Coordinates of C-alpha atoms and ligand atoms in Angstrom, one line a residue:
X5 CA 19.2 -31.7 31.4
X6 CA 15.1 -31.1 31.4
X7 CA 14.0 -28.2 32.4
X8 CA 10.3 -26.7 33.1
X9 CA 10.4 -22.8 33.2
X10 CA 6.8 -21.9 34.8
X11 CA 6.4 -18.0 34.0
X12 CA 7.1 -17.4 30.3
X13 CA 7.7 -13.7 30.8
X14 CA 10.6 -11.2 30.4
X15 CA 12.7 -13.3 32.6
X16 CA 11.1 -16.8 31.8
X17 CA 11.5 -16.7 27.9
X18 CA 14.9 -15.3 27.9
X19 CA 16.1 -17.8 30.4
X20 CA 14.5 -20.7 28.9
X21 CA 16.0 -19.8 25.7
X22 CA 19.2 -19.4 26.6
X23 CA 19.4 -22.6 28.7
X24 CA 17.8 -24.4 25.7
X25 CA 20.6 -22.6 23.6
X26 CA 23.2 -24.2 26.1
X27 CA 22.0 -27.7 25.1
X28 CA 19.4 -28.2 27.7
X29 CA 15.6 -29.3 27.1
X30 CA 13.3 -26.8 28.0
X31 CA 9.9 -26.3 27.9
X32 CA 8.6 -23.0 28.9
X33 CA 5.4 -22.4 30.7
X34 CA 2.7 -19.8 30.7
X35 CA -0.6 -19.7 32.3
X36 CA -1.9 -17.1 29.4
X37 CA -3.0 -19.1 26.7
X38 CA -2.6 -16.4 24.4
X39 CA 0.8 -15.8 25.0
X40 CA 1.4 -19.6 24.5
X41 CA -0.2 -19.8 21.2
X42 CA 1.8 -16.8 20.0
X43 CA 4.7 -18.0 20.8
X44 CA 3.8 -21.6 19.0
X45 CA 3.3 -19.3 15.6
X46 CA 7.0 -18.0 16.1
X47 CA 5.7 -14.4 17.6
X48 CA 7.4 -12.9 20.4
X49 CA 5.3 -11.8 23.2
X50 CA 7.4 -9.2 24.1
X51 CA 10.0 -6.7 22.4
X52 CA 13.7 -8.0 23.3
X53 CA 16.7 -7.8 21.2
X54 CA 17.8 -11.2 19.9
X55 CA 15.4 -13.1 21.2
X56 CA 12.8 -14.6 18.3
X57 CA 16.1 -15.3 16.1
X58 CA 17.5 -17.5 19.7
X59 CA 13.5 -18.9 20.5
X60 CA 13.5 -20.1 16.3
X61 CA 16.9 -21.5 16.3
X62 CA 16.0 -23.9 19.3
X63 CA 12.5 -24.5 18.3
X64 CA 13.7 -25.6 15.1
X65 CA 16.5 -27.9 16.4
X66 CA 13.7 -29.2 19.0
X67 CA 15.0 -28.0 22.3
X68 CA 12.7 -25.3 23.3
X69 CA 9.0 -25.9 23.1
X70 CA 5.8 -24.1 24.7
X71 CA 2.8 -25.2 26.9
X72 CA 0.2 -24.1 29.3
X73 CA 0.4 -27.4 31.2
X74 CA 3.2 -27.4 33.6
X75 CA 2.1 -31.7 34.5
X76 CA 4.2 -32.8 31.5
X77 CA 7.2 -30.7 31.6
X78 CA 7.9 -30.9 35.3
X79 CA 7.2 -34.7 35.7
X80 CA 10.4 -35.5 33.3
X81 CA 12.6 -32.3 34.6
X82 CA 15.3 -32.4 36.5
X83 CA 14.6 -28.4 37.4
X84 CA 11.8 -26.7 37.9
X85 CA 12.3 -22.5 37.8
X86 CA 9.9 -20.5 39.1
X87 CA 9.8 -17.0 37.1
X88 CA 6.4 -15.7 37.9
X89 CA 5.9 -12.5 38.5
X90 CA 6.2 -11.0 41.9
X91 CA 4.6 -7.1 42.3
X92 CA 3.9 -5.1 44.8
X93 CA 1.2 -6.0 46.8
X94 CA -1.5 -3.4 46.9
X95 CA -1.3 -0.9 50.4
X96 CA 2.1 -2.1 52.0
X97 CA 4.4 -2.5 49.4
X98 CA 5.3 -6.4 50.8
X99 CA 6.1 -8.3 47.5
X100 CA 2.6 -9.9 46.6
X101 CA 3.8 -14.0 46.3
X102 CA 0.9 -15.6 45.6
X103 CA 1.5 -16.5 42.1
X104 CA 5.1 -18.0 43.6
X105 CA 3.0 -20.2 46.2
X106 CA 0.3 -20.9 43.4
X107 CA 3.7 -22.3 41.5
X108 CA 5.2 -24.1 44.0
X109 CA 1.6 -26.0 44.7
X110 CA 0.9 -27.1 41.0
X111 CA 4.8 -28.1 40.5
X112 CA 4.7 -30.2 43.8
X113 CA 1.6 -32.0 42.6
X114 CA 3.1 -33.2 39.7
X115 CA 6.9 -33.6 40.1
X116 CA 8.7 -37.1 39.6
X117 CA 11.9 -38.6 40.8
X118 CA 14.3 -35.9 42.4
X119 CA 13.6 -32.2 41.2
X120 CA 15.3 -29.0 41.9
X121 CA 12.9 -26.4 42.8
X122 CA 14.4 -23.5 41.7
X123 CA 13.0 -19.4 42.4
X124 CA 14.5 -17.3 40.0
X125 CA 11.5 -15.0 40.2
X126 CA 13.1 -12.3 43.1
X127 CA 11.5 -13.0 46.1
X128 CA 11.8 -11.8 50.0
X129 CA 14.0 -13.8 51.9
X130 CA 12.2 -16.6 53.8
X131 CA 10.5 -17.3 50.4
X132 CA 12.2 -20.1 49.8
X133 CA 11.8 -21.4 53.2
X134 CA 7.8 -21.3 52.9
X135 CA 7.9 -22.7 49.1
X136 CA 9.5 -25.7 50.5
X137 CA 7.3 -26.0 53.0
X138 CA 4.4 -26.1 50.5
X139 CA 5.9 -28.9 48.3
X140 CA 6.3 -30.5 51.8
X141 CA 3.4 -30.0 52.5
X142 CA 1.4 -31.0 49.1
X143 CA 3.3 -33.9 48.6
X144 CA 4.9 -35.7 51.6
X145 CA 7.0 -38.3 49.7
X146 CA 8.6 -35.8 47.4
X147 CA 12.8 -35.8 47.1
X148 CA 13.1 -32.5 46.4
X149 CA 15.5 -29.3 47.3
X150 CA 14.5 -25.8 46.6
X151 CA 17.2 -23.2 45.5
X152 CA 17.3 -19.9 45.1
X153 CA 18.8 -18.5 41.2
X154 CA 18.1 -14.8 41.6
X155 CA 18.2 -13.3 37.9
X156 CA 20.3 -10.2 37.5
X157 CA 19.5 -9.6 33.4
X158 CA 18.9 -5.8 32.1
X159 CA 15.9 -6.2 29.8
X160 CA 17.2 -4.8 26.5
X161 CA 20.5 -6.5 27.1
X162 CA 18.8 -9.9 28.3
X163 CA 20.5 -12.4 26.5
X164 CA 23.9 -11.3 26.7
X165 CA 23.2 -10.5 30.4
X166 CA 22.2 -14.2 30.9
X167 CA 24.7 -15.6 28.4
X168 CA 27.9 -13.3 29.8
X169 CA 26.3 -12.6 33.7
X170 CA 28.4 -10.8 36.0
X171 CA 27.9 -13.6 38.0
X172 CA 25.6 -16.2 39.1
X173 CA 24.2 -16.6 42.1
X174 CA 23.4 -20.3 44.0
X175 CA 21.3 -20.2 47.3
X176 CA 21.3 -23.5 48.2
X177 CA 23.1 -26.1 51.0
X178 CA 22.1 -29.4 49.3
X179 CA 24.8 -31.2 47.5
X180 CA 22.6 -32.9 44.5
X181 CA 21.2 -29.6 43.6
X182 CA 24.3 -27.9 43.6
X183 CA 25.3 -30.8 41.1
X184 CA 22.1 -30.2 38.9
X185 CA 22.6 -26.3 39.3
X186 CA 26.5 -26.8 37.9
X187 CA 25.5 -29.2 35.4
X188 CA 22.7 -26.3 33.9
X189 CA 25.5 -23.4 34.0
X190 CA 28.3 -25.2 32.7
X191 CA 29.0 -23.8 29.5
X192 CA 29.1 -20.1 32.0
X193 CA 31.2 -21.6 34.2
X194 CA 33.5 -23.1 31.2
X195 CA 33.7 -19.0 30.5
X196 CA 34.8 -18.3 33.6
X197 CA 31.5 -16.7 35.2
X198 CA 31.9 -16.4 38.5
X199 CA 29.5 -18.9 40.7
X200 CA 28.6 -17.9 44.1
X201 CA 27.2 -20.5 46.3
X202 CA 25.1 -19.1 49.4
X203 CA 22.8 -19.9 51.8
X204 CA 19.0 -19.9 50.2
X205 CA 18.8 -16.9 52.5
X206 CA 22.0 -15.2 51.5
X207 CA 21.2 -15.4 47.9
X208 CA 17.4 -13.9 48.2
X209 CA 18.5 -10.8 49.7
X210 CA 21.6 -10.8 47.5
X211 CA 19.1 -10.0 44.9
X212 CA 17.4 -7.1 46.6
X213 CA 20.5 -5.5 48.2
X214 CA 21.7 -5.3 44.3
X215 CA 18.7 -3.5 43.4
X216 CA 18.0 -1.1 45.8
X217 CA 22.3 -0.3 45.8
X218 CA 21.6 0.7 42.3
X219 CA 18.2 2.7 42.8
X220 CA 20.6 4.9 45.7
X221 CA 23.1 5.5 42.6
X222 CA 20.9 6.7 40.6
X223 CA 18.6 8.8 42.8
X224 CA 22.4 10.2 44.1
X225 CA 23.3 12.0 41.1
X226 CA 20.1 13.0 40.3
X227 CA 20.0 14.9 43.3
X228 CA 23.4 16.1 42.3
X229 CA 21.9 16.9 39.2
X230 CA 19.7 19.4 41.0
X231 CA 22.0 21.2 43.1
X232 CA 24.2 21.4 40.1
X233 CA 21.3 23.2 38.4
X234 CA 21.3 25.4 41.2
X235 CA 25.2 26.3 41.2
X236 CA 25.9 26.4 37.7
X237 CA 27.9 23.1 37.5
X238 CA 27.2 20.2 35.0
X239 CA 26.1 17.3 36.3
X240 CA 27.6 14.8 33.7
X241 CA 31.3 16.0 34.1
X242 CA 30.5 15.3 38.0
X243 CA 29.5 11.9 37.3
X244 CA 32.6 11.7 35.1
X245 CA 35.0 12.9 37.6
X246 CA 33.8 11.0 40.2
X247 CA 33.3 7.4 38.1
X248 CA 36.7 7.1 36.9
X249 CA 37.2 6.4 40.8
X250 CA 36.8 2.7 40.8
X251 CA 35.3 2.3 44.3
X252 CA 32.5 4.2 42.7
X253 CA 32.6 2.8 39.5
X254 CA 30.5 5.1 36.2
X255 CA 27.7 3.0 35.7
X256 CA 24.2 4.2 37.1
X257 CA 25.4 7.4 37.2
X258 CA 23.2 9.6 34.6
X259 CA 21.2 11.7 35.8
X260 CA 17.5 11.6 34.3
X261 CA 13.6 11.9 35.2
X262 CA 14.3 8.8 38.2
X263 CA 14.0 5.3 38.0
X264 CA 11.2 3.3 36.5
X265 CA 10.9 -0.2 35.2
X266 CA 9.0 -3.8 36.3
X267 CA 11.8 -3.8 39.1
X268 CA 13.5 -1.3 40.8
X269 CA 10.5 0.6 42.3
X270 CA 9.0 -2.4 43.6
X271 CA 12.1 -4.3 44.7
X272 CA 13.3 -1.1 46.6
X273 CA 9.5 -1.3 48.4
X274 CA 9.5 -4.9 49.1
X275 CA 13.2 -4.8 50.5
X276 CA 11.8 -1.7 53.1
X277 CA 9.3 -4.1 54.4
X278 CA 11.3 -6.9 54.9
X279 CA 14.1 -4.7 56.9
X280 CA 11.2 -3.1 59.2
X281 CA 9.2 -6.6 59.4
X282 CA 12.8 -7.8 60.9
X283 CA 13.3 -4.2 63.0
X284 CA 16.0 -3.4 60.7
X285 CA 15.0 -0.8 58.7
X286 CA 17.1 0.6 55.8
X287 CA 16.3 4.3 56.1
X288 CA 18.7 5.0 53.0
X289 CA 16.4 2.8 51.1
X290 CA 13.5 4.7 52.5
X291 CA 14.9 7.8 51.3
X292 CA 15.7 7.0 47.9
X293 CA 12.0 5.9 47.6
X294 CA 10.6 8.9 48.8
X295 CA 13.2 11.1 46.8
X296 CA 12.4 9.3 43.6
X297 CA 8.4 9.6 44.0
X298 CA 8.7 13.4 43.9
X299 CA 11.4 13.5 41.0
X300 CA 8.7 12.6 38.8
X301 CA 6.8 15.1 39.2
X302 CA 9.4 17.5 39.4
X303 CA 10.1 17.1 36.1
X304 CA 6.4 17.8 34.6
X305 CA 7.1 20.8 36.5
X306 CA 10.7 21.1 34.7
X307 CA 8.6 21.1 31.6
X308 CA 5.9 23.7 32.5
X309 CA 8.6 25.8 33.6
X310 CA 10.0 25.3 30.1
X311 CA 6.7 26.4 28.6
X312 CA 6.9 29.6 30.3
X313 CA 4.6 28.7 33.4
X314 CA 1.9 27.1 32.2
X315 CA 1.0 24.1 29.6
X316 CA -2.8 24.9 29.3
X317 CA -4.3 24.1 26.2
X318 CA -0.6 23.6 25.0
X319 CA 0.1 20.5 23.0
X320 CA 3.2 18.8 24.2
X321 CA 5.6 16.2 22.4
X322 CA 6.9 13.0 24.3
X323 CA 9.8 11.2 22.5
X324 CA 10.0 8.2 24.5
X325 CA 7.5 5.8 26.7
X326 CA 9.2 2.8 27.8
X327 CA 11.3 3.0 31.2
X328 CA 14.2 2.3 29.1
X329 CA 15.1 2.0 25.4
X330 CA 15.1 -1.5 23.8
X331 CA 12.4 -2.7 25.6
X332 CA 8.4 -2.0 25.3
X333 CA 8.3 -3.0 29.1
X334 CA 6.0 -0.2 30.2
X335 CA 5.6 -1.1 34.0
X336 CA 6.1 2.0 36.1
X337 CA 7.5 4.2 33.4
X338 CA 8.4 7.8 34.6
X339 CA 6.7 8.7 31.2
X340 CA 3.6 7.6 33.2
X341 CA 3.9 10.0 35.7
X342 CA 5.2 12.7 33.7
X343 CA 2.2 13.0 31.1
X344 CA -0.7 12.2 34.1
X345 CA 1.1 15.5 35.5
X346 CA 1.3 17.2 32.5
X347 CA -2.4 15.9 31.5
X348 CA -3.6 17.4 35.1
X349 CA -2.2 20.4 34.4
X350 CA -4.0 20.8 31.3
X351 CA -1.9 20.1 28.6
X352 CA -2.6 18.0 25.2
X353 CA 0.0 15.0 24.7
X354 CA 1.3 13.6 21.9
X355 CA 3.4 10.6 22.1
X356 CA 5.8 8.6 20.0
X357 CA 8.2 5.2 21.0
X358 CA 9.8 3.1 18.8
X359 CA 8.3 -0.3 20.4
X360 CA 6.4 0.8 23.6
X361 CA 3.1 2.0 21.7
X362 CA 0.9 -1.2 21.8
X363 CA 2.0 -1.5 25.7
X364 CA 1.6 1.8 26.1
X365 CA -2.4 1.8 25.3
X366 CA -3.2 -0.1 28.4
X367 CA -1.6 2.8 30.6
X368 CA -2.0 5.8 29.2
X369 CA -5.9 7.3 28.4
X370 CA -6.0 10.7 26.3
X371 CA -2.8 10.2 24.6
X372 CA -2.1 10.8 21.2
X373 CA 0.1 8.6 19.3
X374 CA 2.5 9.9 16.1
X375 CA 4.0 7.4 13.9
X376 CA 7.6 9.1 13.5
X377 CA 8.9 11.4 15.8
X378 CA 8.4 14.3 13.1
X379 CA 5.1 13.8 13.2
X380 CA 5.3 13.8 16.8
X381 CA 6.9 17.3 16.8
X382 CA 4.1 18.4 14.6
X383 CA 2.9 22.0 15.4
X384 CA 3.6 20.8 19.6
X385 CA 4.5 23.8 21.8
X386 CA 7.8 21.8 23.5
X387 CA 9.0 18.2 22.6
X388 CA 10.2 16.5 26.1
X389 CA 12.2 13.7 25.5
X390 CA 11.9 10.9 28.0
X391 CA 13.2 7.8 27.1
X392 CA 16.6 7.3 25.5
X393 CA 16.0 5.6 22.4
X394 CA 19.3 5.7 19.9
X395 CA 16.5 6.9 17.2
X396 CA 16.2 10.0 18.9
X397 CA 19.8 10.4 19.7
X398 CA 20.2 10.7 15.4
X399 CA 17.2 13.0 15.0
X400 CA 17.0 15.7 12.2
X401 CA 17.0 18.7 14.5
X402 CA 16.6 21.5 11.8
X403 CA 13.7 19.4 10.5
X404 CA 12.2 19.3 14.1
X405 CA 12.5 22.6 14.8
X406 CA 10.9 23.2 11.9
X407 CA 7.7 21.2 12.5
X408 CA 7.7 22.9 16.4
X409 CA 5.0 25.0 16.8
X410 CA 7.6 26.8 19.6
X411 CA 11.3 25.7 19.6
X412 CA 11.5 24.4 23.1
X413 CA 13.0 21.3 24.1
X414 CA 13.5 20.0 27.3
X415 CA 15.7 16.7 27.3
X416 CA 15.3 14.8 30.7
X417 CA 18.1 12.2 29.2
X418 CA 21.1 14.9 28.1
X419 CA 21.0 13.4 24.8
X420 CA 22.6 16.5 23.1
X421 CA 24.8 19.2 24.2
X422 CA 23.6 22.3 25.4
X423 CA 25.6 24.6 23.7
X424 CA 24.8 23.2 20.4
X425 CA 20.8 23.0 21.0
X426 CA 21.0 26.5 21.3
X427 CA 23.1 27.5 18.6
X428 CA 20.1 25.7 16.4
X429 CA 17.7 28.1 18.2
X430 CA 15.9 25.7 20.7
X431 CA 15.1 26.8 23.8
X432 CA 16.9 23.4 25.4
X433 CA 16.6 22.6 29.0
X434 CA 18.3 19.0 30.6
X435 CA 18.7 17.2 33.8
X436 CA 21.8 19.4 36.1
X437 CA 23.6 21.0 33.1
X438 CA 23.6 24.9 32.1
X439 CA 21.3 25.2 29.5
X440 CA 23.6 26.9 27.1
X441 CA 23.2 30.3 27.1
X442 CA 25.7 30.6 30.0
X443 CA 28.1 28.8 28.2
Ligands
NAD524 N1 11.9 -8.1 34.0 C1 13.2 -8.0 34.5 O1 14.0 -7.3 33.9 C2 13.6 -8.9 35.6 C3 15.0 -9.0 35.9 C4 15.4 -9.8 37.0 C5 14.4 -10.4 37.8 N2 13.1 -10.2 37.5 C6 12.1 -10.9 38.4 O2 11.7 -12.1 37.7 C7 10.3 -12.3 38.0 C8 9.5 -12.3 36.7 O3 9.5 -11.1 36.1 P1 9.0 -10.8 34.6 O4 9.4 -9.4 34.3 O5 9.5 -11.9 33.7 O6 7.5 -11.0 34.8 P2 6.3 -11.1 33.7 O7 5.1 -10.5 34.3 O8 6.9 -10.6 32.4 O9 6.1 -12.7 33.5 C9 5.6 -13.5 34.5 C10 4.8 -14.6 33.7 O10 4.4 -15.6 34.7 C11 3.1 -16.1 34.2 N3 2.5 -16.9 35.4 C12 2.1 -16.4 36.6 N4 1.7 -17.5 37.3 C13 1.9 -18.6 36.6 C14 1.7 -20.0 36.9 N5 1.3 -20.4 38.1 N6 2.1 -20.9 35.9 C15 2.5 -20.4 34.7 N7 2.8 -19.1 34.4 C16 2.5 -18.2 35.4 C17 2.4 -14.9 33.8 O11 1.3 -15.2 33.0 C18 3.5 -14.1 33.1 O12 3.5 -14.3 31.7 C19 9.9 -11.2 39.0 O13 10.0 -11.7 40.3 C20 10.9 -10.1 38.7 O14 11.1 -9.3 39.8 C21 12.7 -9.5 36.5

């Protein structure tokens, strides 16, 4: 099969590549010319495990290629996939689809012979009703359908997500593109993946339901997490005891600084206004929102109270920047809230990641950035570790205490165990466990 991939991002690259490492032709497309030419030189515009090695493999064997002209590509494909981005629209949270519409009007000016339209980008439900009224619209004799292909991959684990998905989701009542849709997942469906076939409508709000369920687990045991700090109980052996229970299942169940990331915050928004545009409004989701927004800066205050009441003039360490390790997606990182807070309340930040740095730049003003984690820890009153990269999960701890100005460390990830941290003589604060003097 052809296919044209417009949106060469996170989602766009990985899926392109992976289809192309199925056996498909693909050519992915991106509007940034820079990102374009990069990835013509062999670079990688973004940080994800796996992926140059699978984009050089199918470049070389001449089934992936790049372009900033969709005309080409989408004339001789059989699908089209949107993967544009789709933010938050500025004041009301609504998911801002223009760059979906601006998509769906260059693709329909150009498509040949019968195309699948297909949105993998998440979108509200209704999206794909208006996309196919633009191809419609623009081009009158089209043969067309437009189907909805949700994407469900982790970044960090993007290519096994898309390679071994949970499942895969098909929003879409027209016969031929079910055919073309089979035909592009048919090694996953030789592995047994489980295929879903829904309505277009079914499938878009599939896509958000999965999101925001998430967002409620995690915001759930982090406000478990608190009351545990409260009453002495530790917050991981809850998680524990109540994951092994299969309707609850343990994933998305450790508690941390609250959820971040290119997805969750805004998918959770755009899925409120959807439910109250329809009078349906999901007041858990509302909640979780709300709850989530003031965890953040709950825990800059978690680290002035670790400093003793105030971080003035003190220079703090941040191990960690990315929303999540194995990525240096920096998009609504809690690091971002946590150093602004920590910043306003006058402290000086020093910062280390093992991949987020260059993102990081365009984020965060004021910020000093270490080379190694040692160097991080360099003379800083506390190190607060924020992102759960495995490099920090190995770290020399004699050596960091060491280069500490004051031994204080307050973990927001409960990489290491309590009793042990203080053993080594840090003052060690986490996320709902006793700190370790109690123990
Ligand atoms: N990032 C994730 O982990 C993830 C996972 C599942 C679903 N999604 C969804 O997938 C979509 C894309 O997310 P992303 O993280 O890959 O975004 P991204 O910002 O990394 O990439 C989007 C790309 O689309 C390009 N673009 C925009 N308009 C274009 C056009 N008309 N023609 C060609 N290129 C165009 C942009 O230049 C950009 O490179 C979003 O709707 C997101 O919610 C993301």
């Amino acid at each position: 099969m052809h296919v044209a991939m417009i949106g060469s991002g996170y989602v766009g690259l990985v899926s392109g590549a992976c289809f192309a490492d199925f056996g498909h032709v693909v050519t992915c497309v991106d509007k940034d010319p820079a990102k374009i030419e990069a990835l013509q030189r062999g670079q990688m515009p973004i940080f994800e495990p796996g992926l140059s090695d699978l984009v050089a493999k199918n470049v070389r064997e001449r089934r992936l290629s790049f372009a900033t002209d969709l005309a080409g590509p989408v004339r001789e494909a059989d699908a089209v996939f949107i993967a544009v981005g789709t933010p938050s629209r500025r004041g009301d949270g609504h998911a801002d689809l223009s760059y979906v519409y601006k998509a769906a009007e260059e693709i329909a000016a150009v498509m040949n012979g019968f195309t699948v339209v297909v949105t993998k980008s998440t979108v509200p439900v209704g999206t794909g009703d208006e996309v196919e009224r633009i191809v419609r619209e623009t081009r009158p004799d089209a043969d067309f359908a437009v189907v909805s292909n949700p994407e469900f991959l982790r970044e960090g684990a993007a290519i096994s997500d898309f390679k071994r998905p949970d499942r895969i989701l098909i929003g879409t009542d027209d016969e031929r593109a079910k055919r073309v849709m089979s035909e592009l997942y048919r090694p996953l469906y030789l592995n047994q993946a489980p295929i879903l076939v829904t309505s277009r409508r079914t499938a878009e709000l599939t896509k958000y339901a999965a999101n925001a369920f998430l967002a409620v687990k995690i915001t759930f045991i982090n406000e478990i997490a608190d009351l545990c700090e409260e009453v002495g109980a530790n917050v991981q052996e809850v998680a524990r005891g109540i994951g092994l229970d299969n309707r609850i299942g343990s994933k998305f169940l450790h508690a941390g600084p609250g959820y971040g990331g290119s997805c969750f915050p805004k998918d959770t928004l755009a899925l409120i206004k959807t439910a109250q545009d329809y009078a349906a409004p999901i007041r858990t989701i509302e909640t979780v929102v709300a709850v989530n927004e003031e965890r953040k800066r709950a825990m800059a205050q978690k680290v002035i109270a670790a400093c003793g009441g105030s971080v003035r003039g003190k220079i703090i360490a941040v191990l960690g920047l990315t929303f999540k390790p194995n990525t240096d997606d920096m998009r609504e990182a809690p690091s971002l809230s946590i150093i602004a807070a920590l910043q306003e309340a006058g402290a000086v930040v020093r910062a280390h990641d093992p991949e987020g740095i260059e993102q990081a730049r365009a984020y965060l003003t004021d910020v000093a950035y270490a080379a190694n984690p040692y160097d991080c820890a360099d003379g800083a009153d506390a190190l607060v570790i924020v992102t759960e990269w495995d490099a920090y999960r190995a770290l020399d701890l004699d050596s960091i205490r060491e280069r500490l100005g004051a031994p204080i460390i307050v973990d927001l990830r409960n990489i290491y165990p309590p009793e042990d941290m203080q053993r080594r003589g840090f003052a060690y604060t986490s996320v709902g466990r006793p700190n370790g003097e109690s123990l």
